[in-house]
CSV table of C-alpha atoms and ligand atoms in Angstrom, one decimal:
chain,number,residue,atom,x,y,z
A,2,UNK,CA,30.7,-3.3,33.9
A,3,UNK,CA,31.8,-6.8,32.4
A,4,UNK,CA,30.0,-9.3,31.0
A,5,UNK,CA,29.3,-12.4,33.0
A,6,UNK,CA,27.0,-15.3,31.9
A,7,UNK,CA,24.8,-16.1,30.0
A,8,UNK,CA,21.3,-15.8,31.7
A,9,UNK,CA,19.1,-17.1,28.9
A,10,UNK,CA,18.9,-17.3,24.9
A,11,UNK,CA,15.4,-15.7,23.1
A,12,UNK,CA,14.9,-16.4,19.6
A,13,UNK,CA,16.4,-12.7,19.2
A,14,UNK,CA,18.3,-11.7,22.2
A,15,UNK,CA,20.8,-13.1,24.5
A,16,UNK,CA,20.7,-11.7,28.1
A,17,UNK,CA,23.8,-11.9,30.2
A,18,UNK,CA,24.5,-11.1,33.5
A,19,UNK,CA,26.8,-8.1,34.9
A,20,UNK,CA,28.7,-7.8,37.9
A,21,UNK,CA,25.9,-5.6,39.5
A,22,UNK,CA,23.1,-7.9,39.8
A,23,UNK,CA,20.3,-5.2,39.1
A,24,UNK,CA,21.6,-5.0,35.3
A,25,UNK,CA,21.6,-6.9,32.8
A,26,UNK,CA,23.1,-7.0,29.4
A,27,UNK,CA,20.8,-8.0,26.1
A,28,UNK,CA,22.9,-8.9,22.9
A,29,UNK,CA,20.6,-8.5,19.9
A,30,UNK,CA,20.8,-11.3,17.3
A,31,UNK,CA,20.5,-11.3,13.2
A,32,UNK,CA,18.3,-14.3,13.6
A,33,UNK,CA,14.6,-13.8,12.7
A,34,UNK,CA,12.0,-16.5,13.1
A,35,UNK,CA,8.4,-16.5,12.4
A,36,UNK,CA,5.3,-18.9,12.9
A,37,UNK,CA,6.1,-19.9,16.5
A,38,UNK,CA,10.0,-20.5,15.1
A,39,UNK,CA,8.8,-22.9,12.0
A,40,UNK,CA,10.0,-20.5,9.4
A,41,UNK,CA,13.8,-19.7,10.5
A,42,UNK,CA,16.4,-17.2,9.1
A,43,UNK,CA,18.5,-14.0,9.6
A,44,UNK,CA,17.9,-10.6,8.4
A,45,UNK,CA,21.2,-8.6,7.8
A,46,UNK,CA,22.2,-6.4,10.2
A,47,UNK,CA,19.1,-7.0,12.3
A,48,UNK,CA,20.4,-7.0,15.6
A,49,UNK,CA,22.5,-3.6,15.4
A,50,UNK,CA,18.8,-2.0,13.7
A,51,UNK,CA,16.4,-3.2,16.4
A,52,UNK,CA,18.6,-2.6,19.3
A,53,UNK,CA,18.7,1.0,17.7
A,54,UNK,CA,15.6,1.6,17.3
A,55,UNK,CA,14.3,0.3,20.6
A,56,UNK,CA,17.3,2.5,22.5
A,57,UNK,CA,15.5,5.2,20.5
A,58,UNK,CA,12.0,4.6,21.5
A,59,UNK,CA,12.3,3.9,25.2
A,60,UNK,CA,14.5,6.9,25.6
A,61,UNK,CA,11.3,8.3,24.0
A,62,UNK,CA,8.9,7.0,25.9
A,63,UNK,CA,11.0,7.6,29.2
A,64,UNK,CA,10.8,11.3,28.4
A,65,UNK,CA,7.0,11.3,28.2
A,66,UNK,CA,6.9,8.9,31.5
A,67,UNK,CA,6.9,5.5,30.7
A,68,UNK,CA,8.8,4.0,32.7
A,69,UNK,CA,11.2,1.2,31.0
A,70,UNK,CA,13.7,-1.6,31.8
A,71,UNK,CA,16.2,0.5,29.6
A,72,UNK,CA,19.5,2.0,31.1
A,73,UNK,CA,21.6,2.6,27.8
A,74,UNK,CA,23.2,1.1,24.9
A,75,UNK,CA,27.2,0.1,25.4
A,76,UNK,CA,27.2,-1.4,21.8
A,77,UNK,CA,25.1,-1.2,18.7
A,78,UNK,CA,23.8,-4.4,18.7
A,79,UNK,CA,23.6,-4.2,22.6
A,80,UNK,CA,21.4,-2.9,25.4
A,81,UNK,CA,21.4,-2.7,29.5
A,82,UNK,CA,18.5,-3.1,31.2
A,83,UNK,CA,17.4,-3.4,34.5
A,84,UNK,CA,16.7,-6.6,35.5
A,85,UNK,CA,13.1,-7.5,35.7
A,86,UNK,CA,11.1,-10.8,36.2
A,87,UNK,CA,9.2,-10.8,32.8
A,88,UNK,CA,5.6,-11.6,33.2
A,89,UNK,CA,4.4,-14.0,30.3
A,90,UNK,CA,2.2,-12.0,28.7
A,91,UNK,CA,2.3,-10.9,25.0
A,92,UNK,CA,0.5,-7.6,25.2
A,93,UNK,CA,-0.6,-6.9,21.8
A,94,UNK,CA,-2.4,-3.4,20.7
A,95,UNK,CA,-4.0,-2.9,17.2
A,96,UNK,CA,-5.2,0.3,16.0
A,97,UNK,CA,-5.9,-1.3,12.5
A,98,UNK,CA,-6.9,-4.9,11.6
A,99,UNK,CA,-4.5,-7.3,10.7
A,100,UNK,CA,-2.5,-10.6,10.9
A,101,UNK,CA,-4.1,-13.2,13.5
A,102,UNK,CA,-7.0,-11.1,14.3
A,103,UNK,CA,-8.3,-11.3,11.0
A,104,UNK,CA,-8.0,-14.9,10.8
A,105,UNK,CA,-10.0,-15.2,13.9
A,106,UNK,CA,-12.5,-12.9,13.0
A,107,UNK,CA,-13.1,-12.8,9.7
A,108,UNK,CA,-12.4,-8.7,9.8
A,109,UNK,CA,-11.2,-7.6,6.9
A,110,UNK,CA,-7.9,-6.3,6.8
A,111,UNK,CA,-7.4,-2.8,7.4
A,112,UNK,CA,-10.9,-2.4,9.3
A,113,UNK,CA,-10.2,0.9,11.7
A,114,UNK,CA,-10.5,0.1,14.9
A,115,UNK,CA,-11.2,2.6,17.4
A,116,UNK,CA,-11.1,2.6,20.4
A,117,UNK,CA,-8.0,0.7,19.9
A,118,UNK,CA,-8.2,-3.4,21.1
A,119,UNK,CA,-5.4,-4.5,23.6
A,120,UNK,CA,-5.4,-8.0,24.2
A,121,UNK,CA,-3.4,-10.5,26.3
A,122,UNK,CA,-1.7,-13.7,25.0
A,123,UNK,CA,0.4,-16.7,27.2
A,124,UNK,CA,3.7,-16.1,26.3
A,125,UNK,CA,4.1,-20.1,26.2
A,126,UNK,CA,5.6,-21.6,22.8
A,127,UNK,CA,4.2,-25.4,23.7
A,128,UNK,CA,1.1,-24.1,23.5
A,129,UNK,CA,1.5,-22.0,20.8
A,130,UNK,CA,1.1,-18.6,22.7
A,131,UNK,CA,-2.9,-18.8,23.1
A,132,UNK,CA,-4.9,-15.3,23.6
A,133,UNK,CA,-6.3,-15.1,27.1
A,134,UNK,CA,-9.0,-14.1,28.6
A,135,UNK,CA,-8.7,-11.4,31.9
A,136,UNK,CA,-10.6,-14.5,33.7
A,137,UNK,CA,-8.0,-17.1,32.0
A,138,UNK,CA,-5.2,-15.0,33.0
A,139,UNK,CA,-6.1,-14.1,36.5
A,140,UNK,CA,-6.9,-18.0,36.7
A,141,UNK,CA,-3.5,-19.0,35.9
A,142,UNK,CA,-2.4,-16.2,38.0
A,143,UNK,CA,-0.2,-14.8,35.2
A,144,UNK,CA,-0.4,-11.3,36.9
A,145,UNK,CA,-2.5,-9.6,39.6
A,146,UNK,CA,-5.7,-8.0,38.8
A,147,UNK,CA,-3.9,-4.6,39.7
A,148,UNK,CA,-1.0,-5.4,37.3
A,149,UNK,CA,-3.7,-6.1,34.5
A,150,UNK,CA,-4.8,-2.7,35.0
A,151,UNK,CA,-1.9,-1.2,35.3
A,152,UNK,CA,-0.7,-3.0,32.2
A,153,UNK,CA,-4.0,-2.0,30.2
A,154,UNK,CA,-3.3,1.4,31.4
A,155,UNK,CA,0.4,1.3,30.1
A,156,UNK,CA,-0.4,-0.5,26.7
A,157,UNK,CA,-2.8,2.5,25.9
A,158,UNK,CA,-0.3,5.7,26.9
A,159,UNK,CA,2.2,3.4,25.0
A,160,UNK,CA,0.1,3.4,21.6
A,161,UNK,CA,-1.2,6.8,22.1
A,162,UNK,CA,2.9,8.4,22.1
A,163,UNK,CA,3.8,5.9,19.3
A,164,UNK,CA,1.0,6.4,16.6
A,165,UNK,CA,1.8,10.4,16.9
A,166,UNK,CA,6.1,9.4,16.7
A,167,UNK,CA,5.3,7.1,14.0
A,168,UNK,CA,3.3,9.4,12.0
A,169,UNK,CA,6.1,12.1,12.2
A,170,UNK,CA,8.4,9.1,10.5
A,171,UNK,CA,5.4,8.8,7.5
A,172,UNK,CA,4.3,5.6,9.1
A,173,UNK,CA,1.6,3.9,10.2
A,174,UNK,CA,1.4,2.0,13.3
A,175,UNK,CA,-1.0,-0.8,12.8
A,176,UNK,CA,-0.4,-3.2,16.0
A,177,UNK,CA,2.5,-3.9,17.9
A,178,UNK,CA,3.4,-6.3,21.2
A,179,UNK,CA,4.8,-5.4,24.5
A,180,UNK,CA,6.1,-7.4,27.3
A,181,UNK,CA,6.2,-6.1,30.8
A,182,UNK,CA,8.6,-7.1,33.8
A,183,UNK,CA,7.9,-6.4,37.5
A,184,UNK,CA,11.5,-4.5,39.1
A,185,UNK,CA,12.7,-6.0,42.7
A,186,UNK,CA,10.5,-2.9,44.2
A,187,UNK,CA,7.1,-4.5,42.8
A,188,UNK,CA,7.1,-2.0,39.9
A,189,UNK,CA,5.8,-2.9,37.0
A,190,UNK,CA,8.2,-1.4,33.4
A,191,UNK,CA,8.1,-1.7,29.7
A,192,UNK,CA,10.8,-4.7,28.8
A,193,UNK,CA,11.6,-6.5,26.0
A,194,UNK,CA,11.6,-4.0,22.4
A,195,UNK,CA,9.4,-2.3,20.2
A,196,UNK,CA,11.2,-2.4,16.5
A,197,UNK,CA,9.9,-4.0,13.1
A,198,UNK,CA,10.4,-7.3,14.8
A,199,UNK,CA,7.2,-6.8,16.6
A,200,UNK,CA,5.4,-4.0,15.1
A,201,UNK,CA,3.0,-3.8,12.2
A,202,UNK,CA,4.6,-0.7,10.2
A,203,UNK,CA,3.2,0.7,7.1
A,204,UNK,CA,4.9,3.6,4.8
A,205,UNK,CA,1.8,5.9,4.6
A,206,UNK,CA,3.0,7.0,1.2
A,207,UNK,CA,2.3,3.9,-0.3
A,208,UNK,CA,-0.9,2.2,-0.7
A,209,UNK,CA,-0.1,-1.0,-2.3
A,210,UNK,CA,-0.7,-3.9,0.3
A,211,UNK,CA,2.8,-5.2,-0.7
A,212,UNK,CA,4.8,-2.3,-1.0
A,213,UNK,CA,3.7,-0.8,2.8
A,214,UNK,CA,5.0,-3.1,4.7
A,215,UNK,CA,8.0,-2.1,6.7
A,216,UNK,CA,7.9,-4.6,9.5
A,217,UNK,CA,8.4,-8.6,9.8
A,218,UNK,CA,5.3,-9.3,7.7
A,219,UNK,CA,8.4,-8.6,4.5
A,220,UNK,CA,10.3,-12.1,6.2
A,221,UNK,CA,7.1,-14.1,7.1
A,222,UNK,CA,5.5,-13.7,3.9
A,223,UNK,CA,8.5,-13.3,1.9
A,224,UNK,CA,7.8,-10.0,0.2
A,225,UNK,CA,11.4,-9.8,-0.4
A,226,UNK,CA,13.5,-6.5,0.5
A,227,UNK,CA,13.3,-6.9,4.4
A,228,UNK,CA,16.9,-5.8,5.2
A,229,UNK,CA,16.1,-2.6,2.9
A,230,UNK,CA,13.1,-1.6,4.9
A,231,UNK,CA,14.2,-2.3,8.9
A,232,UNK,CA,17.1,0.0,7.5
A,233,UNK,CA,15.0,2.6,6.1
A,234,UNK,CA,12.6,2.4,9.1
A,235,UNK,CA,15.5,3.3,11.2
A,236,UNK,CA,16.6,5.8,8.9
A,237,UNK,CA,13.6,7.9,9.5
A,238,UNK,CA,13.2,7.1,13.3
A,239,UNK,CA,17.2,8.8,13.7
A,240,UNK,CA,16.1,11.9,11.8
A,241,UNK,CA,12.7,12.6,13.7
A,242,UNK,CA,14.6,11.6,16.9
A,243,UNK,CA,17.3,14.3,15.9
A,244,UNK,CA,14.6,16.9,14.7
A,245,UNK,CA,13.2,16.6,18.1
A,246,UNK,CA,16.3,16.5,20.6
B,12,UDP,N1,3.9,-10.1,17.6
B,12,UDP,C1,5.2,-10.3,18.1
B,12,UDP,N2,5.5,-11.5,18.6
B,12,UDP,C2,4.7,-12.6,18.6
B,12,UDP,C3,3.4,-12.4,18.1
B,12,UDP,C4,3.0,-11.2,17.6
B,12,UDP,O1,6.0,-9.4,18.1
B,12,UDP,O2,5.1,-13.7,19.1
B,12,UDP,C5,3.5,-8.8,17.1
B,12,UDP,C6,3.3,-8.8,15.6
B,12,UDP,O3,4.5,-8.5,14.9
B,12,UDP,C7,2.2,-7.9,15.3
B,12,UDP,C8,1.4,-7.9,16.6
B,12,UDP,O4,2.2,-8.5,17.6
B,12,UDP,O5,2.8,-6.5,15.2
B,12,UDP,C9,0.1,-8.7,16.4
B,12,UDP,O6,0.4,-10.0,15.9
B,12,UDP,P1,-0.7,-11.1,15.5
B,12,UDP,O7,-1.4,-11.5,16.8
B,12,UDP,O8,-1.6,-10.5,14.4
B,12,UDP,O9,0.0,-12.3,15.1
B,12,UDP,P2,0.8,-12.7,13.7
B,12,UDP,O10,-0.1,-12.4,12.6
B,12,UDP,O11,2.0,-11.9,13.7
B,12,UDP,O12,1.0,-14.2,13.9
């Protein structure tokens, strides 16, 4: 397999193309943004931690039947995937209140929720990536009704498998976002990445508000330390990966 060209540049991947058009190749950057890209900077080593973890995870998740756009990782930093045609839709599924759905709700943050909320948002920067209504999305014809359900269906299987692999790592998994892309047979697979870039992670041994926080909320609220915890987050996904293999 060589790298070809480059297909299209993400805020924290670059995708290239292969010479077997089914595959592609993501590189996974340092570069962190936040606030729909207003804040800007780079955590240290970022790229090889996420593309780590996320190898982990979908291997994971491909064991318990989730299917997912991920073949294997040629590089640290680096991950081949099938290629898919991402729908854009952030899927987002919170177990516990926090971040934007407190601000819209006034919930405090923390508040259990159970069953657990999954909600859909326009993957659209110019518009600030709006939450969207089932109505609003089949409207705009984002994705079928079927791939809606199918998606809801996924999200949920998805949270159940993480919150029990999280907990083995002493975490908990507050929310989290998924992207989906359909394959060239109609099929609909997990895409994108699940790491502390886009989950809410807390250390359940430690209860102060600050001192928890193992995910992005250390870059976008500057809690200092962020390179220290996507390093110790991987830490402990390696070992319970390895305690389980
Ligand atoms: N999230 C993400 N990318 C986005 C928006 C959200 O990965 O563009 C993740 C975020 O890290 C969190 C979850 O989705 O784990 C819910 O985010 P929320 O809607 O609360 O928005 P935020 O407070 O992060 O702006």
């Amino acid at each position: 397999m060589s790298v070809n060209s480059k297909l299209y540049e993400g805020k924290a991947k670059i995708l290239y193309t292969t010479d077997d058009p089914e595959v592609l190749l993501a590189d996974f950057k340092d570069d962190a943004t936040a606030f729909n890209a207003q804040k800007r900077g780079s955590i240290k080593e970022k790229g090889i931690i996420n593309c780590s973890i996320s190898s982990k995870l979908f291997q994971q998740l491909e064991a318990h039947g989730i299917k997912t756009h991920f073949i294997d990782s040629p590089a640290p930093n680096q991950m081949r995937v099938r290629a898919v045609k991402i729908l854009p839709l952030e899927v987002v599924v919170r177990n516990i209140a926090a971040g934007s759905l407190c601000q819209q709700t006034g919930l405090p943050l923390g508040t259990l929720l159970q069953p657990p909320l999954v909600e859909f948002y326009y993957k659209n920067d110019l518009l600030g990536d709006p939450l969207l209504t089932r109505d609003r999305l089949l409207l705009m014809a984002l994705a079928t009704a079927e791939q809606v359900d199918t998606i809801t269906h996924l999200a949920l299987q998805i949270n159940d498998f993480l919150i029990g692999f999280w907990q083995q790592c002493g975490i908990t998994l507050v929310d989290f976002k998924l992207e989906f892309g359909v394959d060239s047979q109609q099929q609909v697979l997990l895409a994108d990445e699940i790491s502390p870039d886009t989950c809410r992670l807390w250390d359940i041994a430690e209860e102060d508000p600050n001192r928890r926080v193992m995910d992005k909320d250390r870059f976008r609220r500057d809690l200092g330390n962020v390179e220290n915890a996507y390093q110790e987050v991987l830490q402990r996904v390696l070992k319970v990966v390895e305690a389980t293999n």
